[in-house]
CSV table of C-alpha atoms in Angstrom, one decimal:
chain,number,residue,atom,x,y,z
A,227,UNK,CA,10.9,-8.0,-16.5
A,228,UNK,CA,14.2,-6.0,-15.3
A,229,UNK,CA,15.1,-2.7,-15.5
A,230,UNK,CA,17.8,-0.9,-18.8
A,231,UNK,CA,20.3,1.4,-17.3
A,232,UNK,CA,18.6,4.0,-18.5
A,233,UNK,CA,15.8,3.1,-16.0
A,234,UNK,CA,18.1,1.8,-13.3
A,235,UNK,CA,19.7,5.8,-13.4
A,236,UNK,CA,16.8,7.6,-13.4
A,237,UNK,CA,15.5,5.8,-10.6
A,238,UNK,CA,18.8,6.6,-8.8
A,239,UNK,CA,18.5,9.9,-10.0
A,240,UNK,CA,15.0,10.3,-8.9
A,241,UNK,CA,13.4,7.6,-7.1
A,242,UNK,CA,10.6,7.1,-9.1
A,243,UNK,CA,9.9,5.3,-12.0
A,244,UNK,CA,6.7,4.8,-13.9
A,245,UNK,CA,6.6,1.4,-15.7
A,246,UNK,CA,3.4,0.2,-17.5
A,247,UNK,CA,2.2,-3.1,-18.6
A,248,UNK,CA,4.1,-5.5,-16.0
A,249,UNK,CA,1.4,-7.2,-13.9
A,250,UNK,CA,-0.5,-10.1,-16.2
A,251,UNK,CA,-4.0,-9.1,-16.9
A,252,UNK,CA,-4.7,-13.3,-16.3
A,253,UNK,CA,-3.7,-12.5,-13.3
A,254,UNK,CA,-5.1,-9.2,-12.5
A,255,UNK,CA,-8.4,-11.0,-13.1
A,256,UNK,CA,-8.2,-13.7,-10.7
A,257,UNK,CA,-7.6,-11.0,-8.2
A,258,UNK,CA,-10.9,-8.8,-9.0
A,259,UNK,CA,-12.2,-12.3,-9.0
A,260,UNK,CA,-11.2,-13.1,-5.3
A,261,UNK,CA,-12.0,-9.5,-4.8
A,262,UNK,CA,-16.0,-10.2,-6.1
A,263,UNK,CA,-16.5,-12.8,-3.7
A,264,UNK,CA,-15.7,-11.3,-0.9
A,265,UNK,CA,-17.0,-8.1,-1.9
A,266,UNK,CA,-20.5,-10.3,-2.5
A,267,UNK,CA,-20.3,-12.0,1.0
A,268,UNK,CA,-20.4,-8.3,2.7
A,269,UNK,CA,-23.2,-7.3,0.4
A,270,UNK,CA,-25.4,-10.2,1.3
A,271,UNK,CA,-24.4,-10.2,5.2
A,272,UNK,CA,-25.9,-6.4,4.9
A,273,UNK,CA,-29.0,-7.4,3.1
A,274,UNK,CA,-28.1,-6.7,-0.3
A,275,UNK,CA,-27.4,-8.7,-3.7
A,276,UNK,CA,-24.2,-9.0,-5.7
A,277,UNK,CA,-23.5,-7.5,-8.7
A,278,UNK,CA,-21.6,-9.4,-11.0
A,279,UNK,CA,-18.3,-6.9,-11.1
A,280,UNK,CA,-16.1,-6.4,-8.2
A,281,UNK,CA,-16.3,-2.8,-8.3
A,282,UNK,CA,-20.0,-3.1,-9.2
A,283,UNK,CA,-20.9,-4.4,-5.9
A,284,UNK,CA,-18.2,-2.5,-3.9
A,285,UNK,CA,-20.3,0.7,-5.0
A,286,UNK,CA,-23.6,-0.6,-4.0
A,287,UNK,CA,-21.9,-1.4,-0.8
A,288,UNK,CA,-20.0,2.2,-0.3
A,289,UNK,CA,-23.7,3.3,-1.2
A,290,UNK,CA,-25.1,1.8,1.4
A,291,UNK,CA,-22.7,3.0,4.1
A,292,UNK,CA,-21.3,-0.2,5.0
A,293,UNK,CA,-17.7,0.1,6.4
A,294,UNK,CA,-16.0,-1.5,3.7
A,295,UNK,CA,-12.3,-0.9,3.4
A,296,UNK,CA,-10.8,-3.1,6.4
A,297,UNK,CA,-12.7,-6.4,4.8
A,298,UNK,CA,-10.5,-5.8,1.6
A,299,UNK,CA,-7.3,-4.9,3.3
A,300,UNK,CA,-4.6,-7.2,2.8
A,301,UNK,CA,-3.1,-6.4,6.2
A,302,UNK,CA,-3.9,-5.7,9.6
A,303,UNK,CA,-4.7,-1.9,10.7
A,304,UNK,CA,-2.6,0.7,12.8
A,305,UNK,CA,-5.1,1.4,15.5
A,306,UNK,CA,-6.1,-1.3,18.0
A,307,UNK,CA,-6.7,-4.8,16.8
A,308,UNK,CA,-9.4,-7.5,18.7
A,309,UNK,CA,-9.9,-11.2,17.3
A,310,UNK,CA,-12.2,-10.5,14.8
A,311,UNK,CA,-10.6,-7.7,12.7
A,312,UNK,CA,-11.3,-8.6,9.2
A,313,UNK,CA,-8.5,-8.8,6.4
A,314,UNK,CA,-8.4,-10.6,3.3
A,315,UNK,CA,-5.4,-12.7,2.0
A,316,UNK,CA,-6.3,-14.9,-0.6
A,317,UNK,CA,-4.7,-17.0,-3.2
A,318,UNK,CA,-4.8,-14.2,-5.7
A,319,UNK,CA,-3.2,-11.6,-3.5
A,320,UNK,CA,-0.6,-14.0,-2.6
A,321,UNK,CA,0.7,-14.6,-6.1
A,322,UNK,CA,0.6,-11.0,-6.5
A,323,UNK,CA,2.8,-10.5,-4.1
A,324,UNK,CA,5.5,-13.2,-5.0
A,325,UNK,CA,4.5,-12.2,-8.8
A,326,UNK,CA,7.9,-13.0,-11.0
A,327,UNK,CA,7.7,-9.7,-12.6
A,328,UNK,CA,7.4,-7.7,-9.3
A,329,UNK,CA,10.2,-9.6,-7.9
A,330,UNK,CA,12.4,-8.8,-10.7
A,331,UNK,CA,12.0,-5.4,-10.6
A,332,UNK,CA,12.9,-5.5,-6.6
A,333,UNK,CA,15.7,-7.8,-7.8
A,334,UNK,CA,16.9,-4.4,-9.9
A,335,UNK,CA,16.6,-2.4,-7.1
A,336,UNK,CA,17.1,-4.5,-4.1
A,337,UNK,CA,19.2,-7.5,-5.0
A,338,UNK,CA,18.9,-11.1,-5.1
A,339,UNK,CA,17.3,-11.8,-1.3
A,340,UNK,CA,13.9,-10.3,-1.1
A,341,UNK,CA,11.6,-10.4,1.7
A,342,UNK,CA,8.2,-9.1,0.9
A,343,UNK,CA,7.4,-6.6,3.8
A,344,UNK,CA,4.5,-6.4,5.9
A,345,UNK,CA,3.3,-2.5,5.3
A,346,UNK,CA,1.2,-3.4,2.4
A,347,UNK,CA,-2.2,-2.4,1.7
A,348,UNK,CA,-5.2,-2.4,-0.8
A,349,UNK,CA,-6.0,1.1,-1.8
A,350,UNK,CA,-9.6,1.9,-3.3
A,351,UNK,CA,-10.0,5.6,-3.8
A,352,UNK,CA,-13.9,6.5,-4.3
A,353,UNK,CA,-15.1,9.3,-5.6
A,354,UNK,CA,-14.7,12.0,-3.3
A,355,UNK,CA,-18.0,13.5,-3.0
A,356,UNK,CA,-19.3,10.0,-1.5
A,357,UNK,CA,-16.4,9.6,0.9
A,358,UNK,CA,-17.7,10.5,5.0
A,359,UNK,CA,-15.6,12.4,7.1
A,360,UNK,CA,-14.8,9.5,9.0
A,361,UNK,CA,-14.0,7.4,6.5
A,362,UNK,CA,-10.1,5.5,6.2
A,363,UNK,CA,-7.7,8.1,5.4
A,364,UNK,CA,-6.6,6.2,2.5
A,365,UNK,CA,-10.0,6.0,0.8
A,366,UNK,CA,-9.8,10.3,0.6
A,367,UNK,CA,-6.8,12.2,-0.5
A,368,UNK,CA,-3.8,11.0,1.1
A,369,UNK,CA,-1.4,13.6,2.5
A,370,UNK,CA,2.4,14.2,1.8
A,371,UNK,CA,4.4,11.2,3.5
A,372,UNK,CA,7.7,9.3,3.0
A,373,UNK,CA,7.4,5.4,3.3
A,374,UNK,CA,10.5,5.4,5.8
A,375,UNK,CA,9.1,7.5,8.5
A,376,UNK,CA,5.9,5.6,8.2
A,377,UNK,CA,8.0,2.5,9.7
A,378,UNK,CA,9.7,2.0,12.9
A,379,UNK,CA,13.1,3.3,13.4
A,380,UNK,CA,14.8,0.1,13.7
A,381,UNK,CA,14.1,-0.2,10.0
A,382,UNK,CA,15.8,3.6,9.1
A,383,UNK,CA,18.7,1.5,7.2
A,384,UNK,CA,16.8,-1.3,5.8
A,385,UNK,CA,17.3,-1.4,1.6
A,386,UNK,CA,13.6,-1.1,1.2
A,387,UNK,CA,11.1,-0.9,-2.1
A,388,UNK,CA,7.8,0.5,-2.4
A,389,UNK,CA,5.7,-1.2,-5.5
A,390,UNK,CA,2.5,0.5,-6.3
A,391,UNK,CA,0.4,-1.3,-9.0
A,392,UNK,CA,-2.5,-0.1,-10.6
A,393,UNK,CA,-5.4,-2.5,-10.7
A,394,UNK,CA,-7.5,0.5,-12.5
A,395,UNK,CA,-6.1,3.4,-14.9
A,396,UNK,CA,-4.6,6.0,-12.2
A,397,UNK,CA,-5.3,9.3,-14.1
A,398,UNK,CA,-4.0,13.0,-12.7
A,399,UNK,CA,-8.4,13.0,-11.9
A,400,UNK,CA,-9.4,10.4,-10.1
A,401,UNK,CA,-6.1,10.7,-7.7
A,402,UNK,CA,-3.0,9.2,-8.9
A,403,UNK,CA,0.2,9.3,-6.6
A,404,UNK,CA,1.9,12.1,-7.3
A,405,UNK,CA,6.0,13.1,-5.6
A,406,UNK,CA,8.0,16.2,-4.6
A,407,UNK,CA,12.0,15.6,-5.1
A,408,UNK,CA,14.4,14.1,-2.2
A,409,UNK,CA,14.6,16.3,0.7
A,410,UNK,CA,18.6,17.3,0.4
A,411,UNK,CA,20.4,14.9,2.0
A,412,UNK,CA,17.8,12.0,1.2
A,413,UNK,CA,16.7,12.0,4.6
A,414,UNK,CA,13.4,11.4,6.2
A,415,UNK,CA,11.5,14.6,7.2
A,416,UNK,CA,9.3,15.7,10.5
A,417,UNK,CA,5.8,14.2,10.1
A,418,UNK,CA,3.0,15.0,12.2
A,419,UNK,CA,0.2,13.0,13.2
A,420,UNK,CA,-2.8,15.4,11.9
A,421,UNK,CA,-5.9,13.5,10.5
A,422,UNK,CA,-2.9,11.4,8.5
A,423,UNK,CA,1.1,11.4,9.6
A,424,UNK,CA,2.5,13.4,6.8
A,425,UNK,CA,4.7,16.6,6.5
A,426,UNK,CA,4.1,19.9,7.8
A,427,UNK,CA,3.9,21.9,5.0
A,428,UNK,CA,7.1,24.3,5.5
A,429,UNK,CA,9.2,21.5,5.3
A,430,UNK,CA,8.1,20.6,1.7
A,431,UNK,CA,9.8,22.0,-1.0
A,432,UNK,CA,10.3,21.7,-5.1
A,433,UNK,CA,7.8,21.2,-7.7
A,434,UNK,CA,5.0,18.4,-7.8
A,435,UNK,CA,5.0,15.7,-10.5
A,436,UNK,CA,1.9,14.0,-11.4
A,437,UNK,CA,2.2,10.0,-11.7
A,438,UNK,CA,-0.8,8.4,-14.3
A,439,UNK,CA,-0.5,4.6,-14.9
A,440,UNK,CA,-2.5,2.3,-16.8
A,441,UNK,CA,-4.1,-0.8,-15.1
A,442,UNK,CA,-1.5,-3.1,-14.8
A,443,UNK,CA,1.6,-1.1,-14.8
A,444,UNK,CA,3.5,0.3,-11.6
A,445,UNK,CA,5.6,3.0,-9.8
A,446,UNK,CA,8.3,2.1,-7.7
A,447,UNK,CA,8.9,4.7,-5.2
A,448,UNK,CA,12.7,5.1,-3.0
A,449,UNK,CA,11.2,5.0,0.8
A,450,UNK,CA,12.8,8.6,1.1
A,451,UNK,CA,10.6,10.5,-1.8
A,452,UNK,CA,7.7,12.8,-0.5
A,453,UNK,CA,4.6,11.4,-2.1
A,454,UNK,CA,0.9,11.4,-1.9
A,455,UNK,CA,-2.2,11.6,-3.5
A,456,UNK,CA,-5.2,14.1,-4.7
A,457,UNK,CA,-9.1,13.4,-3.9
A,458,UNK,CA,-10.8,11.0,-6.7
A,459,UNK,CA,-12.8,14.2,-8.6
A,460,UNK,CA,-14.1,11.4,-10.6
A,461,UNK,CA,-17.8,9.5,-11.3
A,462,UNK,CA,-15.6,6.3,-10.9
A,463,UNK,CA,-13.3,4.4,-8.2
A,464,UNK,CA,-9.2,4.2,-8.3
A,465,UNK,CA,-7.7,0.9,-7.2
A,466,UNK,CA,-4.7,0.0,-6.5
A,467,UNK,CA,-1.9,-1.8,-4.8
A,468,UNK,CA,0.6,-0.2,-2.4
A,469,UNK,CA,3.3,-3.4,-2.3
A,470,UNK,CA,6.8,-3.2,-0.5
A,471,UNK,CA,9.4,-5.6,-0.6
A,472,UNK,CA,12.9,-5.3,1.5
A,473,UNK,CA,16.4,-6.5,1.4
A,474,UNK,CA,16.4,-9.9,3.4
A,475,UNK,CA,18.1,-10.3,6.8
A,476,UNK,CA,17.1,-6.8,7.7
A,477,UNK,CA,14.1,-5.4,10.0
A,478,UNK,CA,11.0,-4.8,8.7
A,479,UNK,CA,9.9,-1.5,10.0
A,480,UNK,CA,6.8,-3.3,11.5
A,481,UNK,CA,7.7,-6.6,13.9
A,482,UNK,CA,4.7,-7.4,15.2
A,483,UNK,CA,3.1,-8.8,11.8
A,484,UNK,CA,5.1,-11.4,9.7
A,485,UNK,CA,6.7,-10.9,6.5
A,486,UNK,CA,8.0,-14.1,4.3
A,487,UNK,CA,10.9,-14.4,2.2
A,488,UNK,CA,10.2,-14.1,-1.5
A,489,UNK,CA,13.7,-14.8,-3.5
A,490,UNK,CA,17.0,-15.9,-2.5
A,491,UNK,CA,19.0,-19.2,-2.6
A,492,UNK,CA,17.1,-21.9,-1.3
A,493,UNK,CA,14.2,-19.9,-0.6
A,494,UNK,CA,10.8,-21.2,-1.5
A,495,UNK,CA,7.9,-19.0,-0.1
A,496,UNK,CA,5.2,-20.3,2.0
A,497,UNK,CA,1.9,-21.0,0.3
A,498,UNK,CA,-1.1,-18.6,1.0
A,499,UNK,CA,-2.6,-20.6,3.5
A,500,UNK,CA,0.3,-20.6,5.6
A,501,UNK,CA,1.0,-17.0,5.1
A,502,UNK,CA,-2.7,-15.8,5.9
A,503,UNK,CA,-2.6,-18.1,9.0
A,504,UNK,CA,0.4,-16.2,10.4
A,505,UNK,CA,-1.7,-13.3,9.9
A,506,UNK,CA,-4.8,-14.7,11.9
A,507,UNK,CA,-1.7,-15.4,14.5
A,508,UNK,CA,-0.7,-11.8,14.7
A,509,UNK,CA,-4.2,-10.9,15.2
A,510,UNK,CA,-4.3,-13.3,18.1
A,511,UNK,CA,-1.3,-11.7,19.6
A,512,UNK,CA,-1.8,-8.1,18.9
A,513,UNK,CA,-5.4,-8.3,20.6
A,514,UNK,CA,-3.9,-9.8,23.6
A,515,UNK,CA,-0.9,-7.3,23.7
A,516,UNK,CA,-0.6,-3.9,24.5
A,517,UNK,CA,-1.2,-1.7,21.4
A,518,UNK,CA,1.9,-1.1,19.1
A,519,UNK,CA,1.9,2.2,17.7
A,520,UNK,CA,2.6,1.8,14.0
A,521,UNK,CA,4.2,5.2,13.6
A,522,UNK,CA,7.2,7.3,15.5
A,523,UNK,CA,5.9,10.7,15.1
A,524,UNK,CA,4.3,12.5,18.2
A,525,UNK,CA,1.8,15.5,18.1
A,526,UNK,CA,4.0,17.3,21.1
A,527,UNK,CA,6.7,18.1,18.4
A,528,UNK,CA,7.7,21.3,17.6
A,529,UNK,CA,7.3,21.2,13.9
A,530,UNK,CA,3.1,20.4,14.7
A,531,UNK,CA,3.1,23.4,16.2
């Protein structure tokens, strides 16, 4: 799958394009598969049995309380890391990420040398009424941001991709992304580290587009377009996938945890094995190291005020 020229300028134009039905639902099922299982092996560590649907147990297991979201994750968190921080990367989520269809539509954008970026995440959305206070930022409404000022600054120039892909229906209710236009001058914005890093509300401006998607299609978002999402107002939960990929031979944004190299001459990626093991190795390091702060923003600026 690539993109027309019609699709190509409007994502020029706008940076954000809406495509549906690009992510094979064969595949999309061996991932809620991989999901079940691992889902099912929390349940029954916390005393409680399986249901036979992904999402079937994963509410059971938000039912119960269980601190769920960091056993799903398909990378390591911001805050502090020990040896035993769960993530998952499986076989599944591996092909997702070096999925053909994905990697042409970075192609479109980002060329022919693709390196699939290490800020990546699983995003499950329940409803909000069932969601604590405490609970990962992600899995409640998630504030106004830009994906380049939620990297390192060594990455400010790095011709970078943000794939987001719907594993259920994203609908304007249960809290699909939604974007504000480009700052003028495309530039990254002050962000503020409140209860999420986003933007101080005076420095957003123009109107708010809404961004539904049916299971198995995708926005790709430009790293410099304000977006965020609304609380889940629904019975049921919103998954998804928040993907990046970058141009290869440039930094990531976050060096501490290890990309791989996706497409480019000569380039075969690494299996999933090897890639989750370098994951397990930046775990290793990262407990052993000082603490790397995963974002550049500082609550002493003026703009928190």
């Amino acid at each position: 799958m690539t993109l027309t020229e019609a699709q190509r300028s409007a994502f020029q134009r706008d940076g954000v394009l809406v495509l549906e039905d690009v992510v094979p639902a064969p595949l999309r099922a061996r991932i809620e598969a991989e999901y079940a299982d691992v889902i099912g092996d929390l349940a029954r560590a916390h005393g409680l049995m399986p249901r036979a649907r992904f999402l079937d147990t994963l509410r059971a297991v938000h039912a119960a309380g269980i601190d769920w979201f960091q056993h799903l994750d398909i990378t390591l968190p911001g805050d502090r890391i020990d040896q035993v921080t769960p993530f998952h990367y499986g076989p599944a989520v591996h092909d997702l990420l070096c999925c053909p269809a994905l990697l042409d539509l970075a192609e479109a954008v980002l060329g022919p040398e693709l390196t699939s970026n290490p800020i990546q995440h699983i995003r499950i959305k329940p409803p909000a009424g069932s969601v604590a206070a405490d609970a990962p930022v992600h899995t409640q409404r998630t504030f106004w941001h830009q994906d380049r000022a939620v990297a390192h600054e060594e990455a400010d120039a790095t011709p970078m991709l943000t794939v987001w892909v719907a594993m259920t229906d994203a609908t304007t209710r249960n809290g699909c992304l939604r974007v504000r236009p480009f700052a003028p001058g495309r530039r990254i914005l002050p962000h503020c580290p409140f209860d999420q890093t986003s933007i101080p509300r005076d420095h957003l401006h123009g109107a708010v587009r809404e961004l539904p998607v049916r299971a198995g299609g995708v926005v790709l978002l430009d790293p410099l377009v304000p977006h965020g999402a609304a609380d889940n107002v629904t019975d049921g939960f919103r998954w998804s996938f928040d993907l990046r990929y970058h141009a290869s031979g440039h930094p990531s944004g976050r060096a501490h945890f290890p990309d791989f190299a996706v497409r480019g001459a000569g380039i075969a990626p690494p299996d999933w094995k090897t890639q989750r093991d370098r994951w397990v190795a930046a775990r290793l390091a990262s407990a052993n190291a000082p603490h790397v702060p995963i974002h550049r923003w500082t609550s002493d600026s003026p703009h928190c005020a």
